[in-house]
XYZ file of C-alpha atoms in Angstrom:
555
model
C 22.956 11.444 38.248
C 23.739 9.665 34.894
C 21.458 10.736 31.991
C 21.168 8.665 28.896
C 22.574 10.197 25.857
C 20.417 9.767 22.814
C 22.611 8.573 19.895
C 21.678 10.405 16.698
C 20.540 8.818 13.314
C 22.627 9.522 10.155
C 19.997 12.278 9.098
C 20.545 14.191 12.283
C 24.352 14.115 11.730
C 23.879 15.457 8.209
C 21.634 18.301 9.668
C 24.182 18.963 12.443
C 26.897 19.226 9.852
C 24.863 21.648 7.475
C 23.963 23.879 10.373
C 27.563 24.025 11.686
C 28.923 24.769 8.181
C 26.160 27.470 7.816
C 24.805 25.688 4.732
C 21.201 26.623 6.154
C 20.234 28.945 8.674
C 16.958 27.246 9.532
C 15.672 23.722 9.043
C 12.826 23.193 6.783
C 11.261 19.815 6.201
C 7.967 18.650 4.628
C 5.839 15.534 4.071
C 4.764 15.633 0.324
C 2.030 13.079 -0.322
C 0.273 12.421 -3.620
C -3.507 12.438 -3.093
C -4.173 9.432 -4.787
C -4.994 7.144 -1.924
C -5.031 6.939 1.667
C -1.887 7.093 3.762
C -0.706 3.823 5.442
C 1.581 3.021 8.369
C 4.651 3.338 6.330
C 3.793 7.080 5.624
C 3.479 7.680 9.265
C 7.162 7.044 9.703
C 7.763 9.855 7.028
C 5.280 12.114 8.598
C 6.552 11.860 12.086
C 10.231 11.719 10.962
C 9.966 15.111 8.999
C 7.920 16.720 11.645
C 10.370 15.448 14.598
C 13.246 16.783 12.745
C 11.722 20.191 12.317
C 10.516 20.175 15.863
C 14.144 19.091 17.071
C 15.828 21.860 15.408
C 13.530 24.546 15.894
C 12.471 24.809 12.095
C 9.329 24.573 9.947
C 7.462 21.489 8.809
C 5.124 21.677 5.723
C 2.373 19.698 4.516
C 2.395 19.672 0.853
C 0.490 17.748 -1.812
C 2.450 16.655 -4.850
C -0.617 16.883 -6.981
C 0.846 16.729 -10.473
C -1.232 13.678 -11.666
C -4.715 14.819 -11.987
C -6.155 11.447 -13.459
C -5.432 9.603 -10.154
C -6.295 12.478 -7.585
C -9.376 13.681 -5.731
C -10.298 15.681 -2.772
C -11.345 12.588 -0.879
C -7.780 11.679 -0.566
C -6.719 15.242 0.183
C -9.152 15.387 3.163
C -8.174 11.924 4.440
C -4.526 12.909 4.480
C -4.863 16.170 6.152
C -6.897 14.468 8.913
C -4.214 11.838 9.134
C -1.413 14.230 9.562
C -3.347 16.176 12.038
C -4.251 13.209 13.966
C -0.760 12.182 14.309
C -0.044 15.581 15.916
C 2.272 16.774 13.199
C 1.822 20.593 13.265
C 2.495 22.298 9.734
C 3.110 26.095 9.122
C 1.762 28.055 6.302
C -1.475 25.991 5.810
C -1.806 23.218 3.331
C 0.191 23.595 0.417
C -0.073 22.139 -3.125
C 2.252 21.380 -6.146
C -0.571 22.953 -8.363
C -0.368 26.425 -6.813
C 3.221 26.525 -8.367
C 2.310 25.352 -11.812
C 2.669 28.953 -13.296
C 6.192 29.030 -11.983
C 7.066 25.590 -13.120
C 5.892 26.641 -16.693
C 8.168 29.508 -16.499
C 11.218 27.408 -15.512
C 10.546 24.992 -18.134
C 10.581 27.762 -20.662
C 13.685 29.106 -18.993
C 15.346 25.389 -19.790
C 14.409 25.623 -23.256
C 16.135 28.995 -23.630
C 19.245 27.619 -21.901
C 19.088 24.667 -24.420
C 18.483 22.086 -21.704
C 14.729 20.962 -22.618
C 13.302 20.240 -26.131
C 9.657 19.203 -27.369
C 9.684 15.522 -28.464
C 7.012 14.020 -30.863
C 8.249 10.279 -30.220
C 5.341 8.033 -28.865
C 5.503 6.669 -25.370
C 6.492 3.313 -26.711
C 9.107 4.857 -28.984
C 10.599 6.922 -26.102
C 10.872 3.622 -23.927
C 12.600 1.922 -27.100
C 15.160 4.802 -27.462
C 15.868 4.777 -23.533
C 18.307 1.935 -23.801
C 18.782 -0.664 -21.040
C 20.889 -0.880 -17.871
C 23.445 -2.254 -19.902
C 22.966 -0.492 -23.238
C 23.094 3.406 -23.575
C 20.153 5.177 -25.194
C 19.917 7.017 -28.328
C 19.038 10.468 -29.061
C 15.555 11.414 -30.280
C 15.275 12.659 -33.990
C 13.738 15.806 -32.443
C 16.512 16.401 -29.764
C 18.190 19.288 -31.768
C 15.276 21.329 -32.413
C 16.078 25.042 -32.208
C 15.393 26.980 -29.070
C 12.865 29.170 -31.020
C 10.838 26.057 -32.482
C 10.741 24.397 -28.850
C 9.543 27.613 -27.400
C 6.824 27.844 -30.070
C 5.894 24.091 -29.611
C 5.792 24.168 -25.860
C 3.396 27.153 -25.961
C 1.258 25.456 -28.251
C 1.213 22.558 -25.887
C -0.053 24.854 -23.242
C -2.761 26.477 -25.592
C -4.438 23.079 -26.230
C -3.252 22.590 -29.938
C -2.186 18.870 -29.193
C -3.776 15.791 -28.215
C -2.628 13.674 -25.175
C 0.568 11.881 -25.759
C 1.269 13.666 -29.104
C 3.988 15.712 -27.744
C 6.184 15.810 -24.410
C 8.819 18.321 -23.013
C 11.944 16.560 -22.255
C 15.203 17.605 -20.216
C 18.282 17.453 -22.348
C 20.706 15.674 -20.348
C 22.479 12.562 -21.429
C 21.183 9.581 -23.440
C 24.354 7.571 -22.620
C 23.986 8.236 -18.581
C 24.537 5.100 -16.663
C 21.526 6.342 -14.517
C 18.463 5.782 -16.784
C 16.664 8.663 -14.883
C 19.091 11.098 -16.521
C 18.277 9.914 -20.139
C 16.442 12.851 -21.081
C 13.493 12.439 -18.893
C 10.035 13.733 -19.669
C 9.379 17.033 -17.483
C 6.044 17.803 -19.128
C 3.101 16.104 -20.931
C -0.141 16.833 -22.496
C -3.164 15.538 -20.430
C -6.717 16.844 -20.848
C -8.022 16.096 -17.345
C -9.799 18.390 -14.806
C -7.606 19.061 -11.857
C -9.008 18.888 -8.081
C -7.487 22.156 -7.509
C -6.874 23.995 -10.811
C -9.830 23.005 -12.724
C -9.425 23.157 -16.387
C -6.842 25.876 -16.467
C -3.966 23.405 -17.683
C -3.952 20.884 -20.214
C -0.117 20.234 -19.766
C 1.068 18.945 -16.489
C 4.532 18.819 -14.998
C 5.886 15.397 -14.210
C 6.758 14.523 -10.484
C 10.554 14.368 -10.854
C 10.523 17.877 -12.276
C 7.983 19.446 -10.078
C 9.325 17.902 -6.759
C 12.439 19.620 -6.554
C 11.006 22.954 -7.643
C 8.374 22.804 -5.079
C 10.844 22.300 -2.318
C 13.088 25.018 -3.702
C 10.222 27.455 -3.863
C 9.068 26.803 -0.244
C 12.728 27.015 1.223
C 12.862 23.346 2.147
C 16.360 22.473 3.380
C 16.335 18.579 3.704
C 14.169 16.828 1.529
C 13.880 13.359 3.115
C 12.525 10.652 1.142
C 12.571 6.839 1.053
C 15.333 4.724 -0.875
C 13.516 4.185 -4.047
C 14.085 7.793 -4.737
C 17.996 7.519 -4.352
C 18.427 6.929 -8.094
C 16.336 9.959 -8.785
C 18.606 12.186 -6.698
C 20.895 13.305 -9.596
C 17.905 14.410 -11.518
C 16.575 16.342 -8.374
C 20.032 18.172 -8.200
C 20.079 18.792 -11.887
C 16.516 20.420 -11.758
C 17.303 22.819 -8.837
C 20.883 23.545 -10.510
C 19.599 24.363 -13.826
C 16.552 26.158 -12.771
C 19.148 28.284 -10.831
C 17.661 28.125 -7.219
C 20.097 29.624 -4.707
C 20.913 27.547 -1.641
C 18.999 24.481 -3.028
C 17.531 21.975 -0.728
C 19.451 18.532 -0.138
C 17.783 15.151 -0.961
C 18.343 12.526 1.937
C 17.075 9.047 1.376
C 16.220 6.491 4.316
C 14.672 2.936 4.398
C 11.090 2.314 4.122
C 8.964 0.834 6.982
C 8.033 -2.565 6.030
C 5.311 -4.404 8.135
C 5.029 -8.058 7.812
C 1.837 -9.836 6.328
C -0.025 -6.634 5.396
C -1.273 -5.058 2.545
C -0.027 -1.490 1.871
C 0.088 -1.183 -1.908
C -2.567 1.532 -2.993
C -3.500 -0.580 -6.045
C -4.283 -3.549 -4.054
C -6.307 -1.701 -1.393
C -8.194 0.012 -4.095
C -9.037 -3.321 -5.669
C -10.112 -4.570 -2.089
C -12.348 -1.604 -1.574
C -14.017 -1.726 -5.171
C -14.710 -5.304 -4.981
C -16.101 -5.008 -1.570
C -13.677 -7.436 0.181
C -13.174 -4.583 2.837
C -15.273 -1.739 4.098
C -13.566 1.076 2.660
C -9.976 2.515 2.811
C -10.437 2.712 6.689
C -11.558 -0.940 7.154
C -10.036 -2.069 10.438
C -8.094 -4.933 9.115
C -6.118 -2.621 6.901
C -3.086 -0.565 8.062
C -4.000 2.766 6.447
C -3.749 5.405 9.173
C -7.527 5.954 8.877
C -8.047 2.181 9.486
C -5.748 2.171 12.471
C -7.590 4.959 13.992
C -10.892 3.343 13.471
C -9.683 0.228 14.880
C -8.541 2.142 18.010
C -4.719 2.721 17.703
C -3.634 6.033 19.187
C -1.176 8.528 17.987
C 0.918 7.803 20.968
C 0.904 4.181 19.898
C 1.935 4.777 16.484
C 4.723 7.254 17.657
C 6.068 4.538 20.032
C 6.139 2.119 17.308
C 8.266 4.501 15.081
C 10.566 5.108 17.844
C 11.133 1.464 18.128
C 11.947 1.189 14.277
C 15.198 3.013 13.666
C 16.211 5.450 10.948
C 18.549 3.816 8.585
C 19.514 3.033 5.010
C 19.216 -0.819 5.588
C 15.961 -2.421 4.401
C 14.197 -4.058 7.328
C 10.816 -5.253 8.450
C 8.804 -4.965 11.594
C 6.401 -7.564 12.932
C 2.844 -6.621 13.204
C 3.018 -7.892 16.836
C 5.422 -5.003 17.758
C 2.649 -2.434 16.752
C 0.203 -4.372 18.940
C 2.690 -4.193 21.824
C 2.732 -0.412 21.681
C -1.054 0.066 21.569
C -1.310 -2.583 24.689
C 1.568 -0.374 26.347
C -0.394 2.842 25.572
C -3.902 1.639 26.805
C -2.757 -0.552 29.849
C -2.713 2.330 32.183
C -5.598 4.562 30.702
C -8.202 2.290 29.285
C -11.095 1.637 31.787
C -12.030 -2.187 32.455
C -15.354 -3.583 31.698
C -16.686 -7.069 31.902
C -18.063 -8.260 28.547
C -19.531 -11.659 27.626
C -18.947 -12.288 24.175
C -20.589 -15.921 23.904
C -23.029 -15.965 26.678
C -24.505 -18.898 28.610
C -26.850 -18.358 31.447
C -25.719 -19.110 35.104
C -28.385 -19.298 37.555
C -27.173 -18.999 41.221
C -30.129 -21.076 42.950
C -29.559 -19.797 46.562
C -29.358 -16.053 45.605
C -32.670 -14.172 46.478
C -34.648 -13.994 43.330
C -35.672 -10.363 43.392
C -32.392 -8.908 44.909
C -30.044 -6.839 42.936
C -26.701 -6.152 44.862
C -24.331 -3.479 43.437
C -20.635 -4.478 44.080
C -17.186 -2.434 43.678
C -15.015 -3.002 40.756
C -11.958 -0.993 40.049
C -11.957 0.780 36.755
C -8.158 -0.008 36.199
C -6.019 -1.988 38.443
C -2.908 -0.426 36.906
C -4.249 3.183 37.643
C -5.949 3.633 41.066
C -6.570 7.338 39.786
C -9.491 5.942 37.472
C -11.494 4.991 40.629
C -14.095 2.172 40.779
C -17.654 1.614 39.709
C -20.896 -0.222 40.995
C -21.468 -3.463 39.265
C -25.006 -4.922 39.485
C -25.217 -8.567 40.727
C -28.173 -10.868 40.690
C -29.418 -14.396 40.501
C -29.054 -14.755 36.972
C -25.945 -14.048 35.095
C -24.168 -14.556 31.947
C -20.712 -15.998 31.832
C -18.576 -16.967 28.703
C -19.525 -20.382 27.192
C -16.147 -21.864 27.181
C -15.827 -21.076 31.115
C -17.919 -24.093 31.554
C -17.172 -27.714 30.461
C -18.932 -30.874 31.019
C -15.928 -33.245 30.777
C -13.014 -30.829 31.698
C -9.409 -31.689 31.081
C -6.776 -31.901 33.788
C -5.819 -28.268 35.256
C -9.042 -26.999 34.057
C -9.940 -24.585 36.786
C -13.277 -22.902 35.604
C -16.786 -24.097 35.828
C -17.858 -27.830 35.972
C -20.026 -29.712 38.238
C -18.638 -29.907 41.652
C -15.897 -27.201 41.214
C -15.929 -23.695 42.838
C -14.574 -20.538 41.135
C -14.703 -16.855 42.072
C -16.883 -14.539 40.123
C -14.853 -11.541 39.664
C -15.610 -8.787 42.126
C -18.290 -10.935 43.506
C -18.489 -14.214 45.343
C -17.383 -17.971 45.334
C -19.804 -19.883 43.230
C -19.960 -23.939 43.205
C -21.237 -25.459 39.943
C -24.095 -27.792 40.994
C -25.714 -28.888 37.577
C -26.539 -27.837 34.174
C -29.451 -28.144 31.598
C -29.312 -29.338 27.933
C -31.520 -29.120 24.894
C -32.702 -32.035 22.829
C -29.534 -32.001 21.184
C -27.454 -32.378 24.187
C -26.235 -28.604 24.053
C -25.740 -26.914 27.335
C -28.149 -24.073 27.892
C -28.310 -23.212 31.645
C -25.727 -23.861 34.341
C -26.746 -23.921 38.076
C -24.534 -23.178 40.983
C -24.775 -21.860 44.795
C -22.927 -19.039 46.211
C -21.190 -18.610 49.554
C -22.338 -15.268 50.909
C -19.322 -15.232 53.210
C -16.885 -15.107 50.458
C -17.755 -11.549 49.152
C -14.745 -9.737 47.312
C -13.272 -6.916 49.407
C -14.421 -8.211 52.944
C -11.149 -9.919 53.530
C -12.434 -13.493 53.484
C -9.499 -15.774 54.263
C -11.070 -19.196 54.318
C -10.726 -21.801 51.507
C -8.919 -20.737 48.226
C -10.055 -21.244 44.757
C -8.008 -21.457 41.562
C -10.119 -20.191 39.032
C -11.754 -16.459 38.646
C -14.152 -15.817 35.738
C -16.047 -12.581 34.707
C -19.707 -12.131 34.275
C -22.505 -9.822 33.562
C -26.108 -9.365 35.087
C -28.714 -10.755 32.912
C -31.297 -7.933 33.513
C -28.724 -5.113 34.194
C -26.519 -5.431 31.190
C -26.397 -4.166 27.393
C -26.606 -6.329 24.322
C -23.966 -5.143 21.805
C -22.155 -6.116 18.586
C -18.699 -7.081 18.698
C -16.172 -7.345 15.942
C -13.224 -9.651 16.234
C -10.252 -9.076 13.943
C -7.387 -11.118 12.663
C -4.886 -10.233 9.987
C -6.355 -9.595 6.553
C -3.879 -11.762 5.019
C -3.674 -15.601 5.264
C -0.121 -15.508 6.743
C 0.613 -19.074 5.848
C -0.104 -18.566 2.200
C 1.865 -15.286 2.031
C 0.454 -11.809 1.191
C 0.000 -12.263 -2.539
C -1.142 -14.952 -4.898
C 0.608 -15.493 -8.138
C -2.030 -13.499 -10.035
C -1.294 -10.537 -7.798
C -4.529 -10.897 -5.732
C -4.448 -10.907 -1.972
C -4.472 -13.974 -0.135
C -7.532 -13.194 2.205
C -7.742 -14.849 5.646
C -11.412 -16.170 5.672
C -11.399 -15.384 9.534
C -10.085 -11.878 9.438
C -13.540 -10.736 10.632
C -15.873 -12.394 13.045
C -19.241 -10.567 14.038
C -20.840 -11.429 17.299
C -24.192 -9.783 17.551
C -25.143 -11.443 20.829
C -22.544 -10.057 23.352
C -23.268 -8.305 26.580
C -21.539 -5.853 28.527
C -21.925 -4.046 31.972
C -24.855 -1.504 31.914
C -22.317 1.196 33.090
C -21.472 2.134 29.752
C -23.683 5.095 28.963
C -22.009 8.260 28.477
C -19.462 6.795 25.536
C -18.451 8.576 22.479
C -17.243 6.899 19.246
C -13.506 6.176 19.443
C -13.516 5.365 23.357
C -11.288 2.473 24.253
C -11.948 -0.101 27.072
C -10.447 -3.294 28.254
C -12.888 -6.171 28.265
C -11.427 -8.223 31.175
C -9.841 -11.474 30.017
C -10.823 -10.516 26.292
C -8.632 -7.493 25.114
C -8.888 -3.984 24.065
C -11.710 -2.839 22.383
C -12.909 0.602 20.919
C -16.386 2.051 19.978
C -16.280 1.935 16.100
C -16.506 5.659 15.097
C -18.115 4.871 11.683
C -20.949 2.481 12.408
C -21.818 3.161 15.986
C -24.849 5.332 16.964
C -25.810 6.840 20.346
C -27.749 3.743 21.468
C -26.125 0.952 19.582
C -22.364 0.949 20.115
C -20.309 -1.441 18.073
C -17.086 -2.629 19.411
C -14.014 -3.348 17.411
C -11.097 -5.322 19.143
C -8.113 -3.408 18.753
C -5.898 -6.303 20.015
C -5.900 -9.264 22.363
C -4.154 -9.101 25.912
C -1.412 -11.328 25.189
C 1.495 -10.533 22.843
C 3.854 -12.697 20.839
C 6.306 -9.793 20.725
C 9.280 -9.706 23.128
C 11.138 -6.487 23.766
C 14.826 -6.973 22.757
C 17.160 -7.312 25.659
C 19.379 -4.339 26.344
């Protein structure tokens, strides 16, 4: 029997070579988020890639917060990130780690660089440092403070630590090469004075390491072998290598870059989302119209659907984007065999079956999932008065309209053939009630083989149904206008959220819990909002419609 051989991506090939050469004995990867916002769909790729590689090679996966910028970080973001990583199923070893746990070691390593003549304290202002740095075509020039003695630098750096200077008054810079063609190597700042309370270390420190200095040290301390990051860090790799080399870590980690995951017509930038949250355009970082992991979870996406989506997006160095429709395809594919079906009427109009007994309630069999017989069936109450969708009836239907109109017969799903006989209107001519008659010989499941009908519509019982609120979502962004306006604001789709407060579902749904997903027949996949629902008042979010615009590529 032929077995499909999985082709390896370029990162796996590098790891294979490193293991074969004995460069590393065990693979250790990490996901190192900055706790300054919620994670989004792009971060999910990094989480699952790093975790997947560690798992594939029998290694370890770490979750570590790069919490070196206390001004933008807080525990809300820390908690949300931990929840996201665990929800995706990425199992990290050694507990949650923090860059701030290594601040003492980072300080000592900075002192080591000063003693080696590889770092100096600079008095230039931020603007002056920027001016001295040069451009892509012109080299930078040395700071007048670059040649301070080791003793003076050690004294000044200790005084920085001891809170003798104001924010921005002094910085510690690496002494590398102001003429380097790589601007990141032109004496980058590695420590700055910042009087701010840190979420983890409190007020212990008034100086903080810069990300480019801290990050490689964290990796090296933890024994990370492959520091996998996105392409924007490629130009930072020489600095990464310089730091671990000059701080003299044995067997240092190797940085490898891959392309980011871009999703069409979505907002992922933290500063944009933060603004949408602050001005009330969205309902927090987990608003179901966003693509933060928390928002996708709240909307009803599953870890399995996210993983499938990531598997369909390759790991390369080439920048590309994926269509949101591909993500929707993945959640449909996941829910199709496991989400139970319900009949739900979102825009109801009453149907009265005039020849059905007034006091009778009949319980009819309905399959819970036609794709999965193992989910069994349920009993659905049927009576004289029902709700159907308003758009399942037309007074003057066009050709090939097979639903309800006077004189036409349709099947009520899992029930009977019903023929439309008349309708009632209000003083404005709006249809308020539809009348029909049923044929008792046409009951579903009885093997009726008489005449056929072309239309089947769903329904719920008027007196044995539950009134609920349903939220219909479209893209947050107005796709025709693009994601952003010229002023940097987001082009909001005015129809991104529609709230229906007069929807009805089968009364069968009783023992539900927040997050449960269902397929509303003919309407799409919905889940019970875990944030706003209560025990007695479920609120349903539409995860996605039933139809997809995404087509699987041909093999």
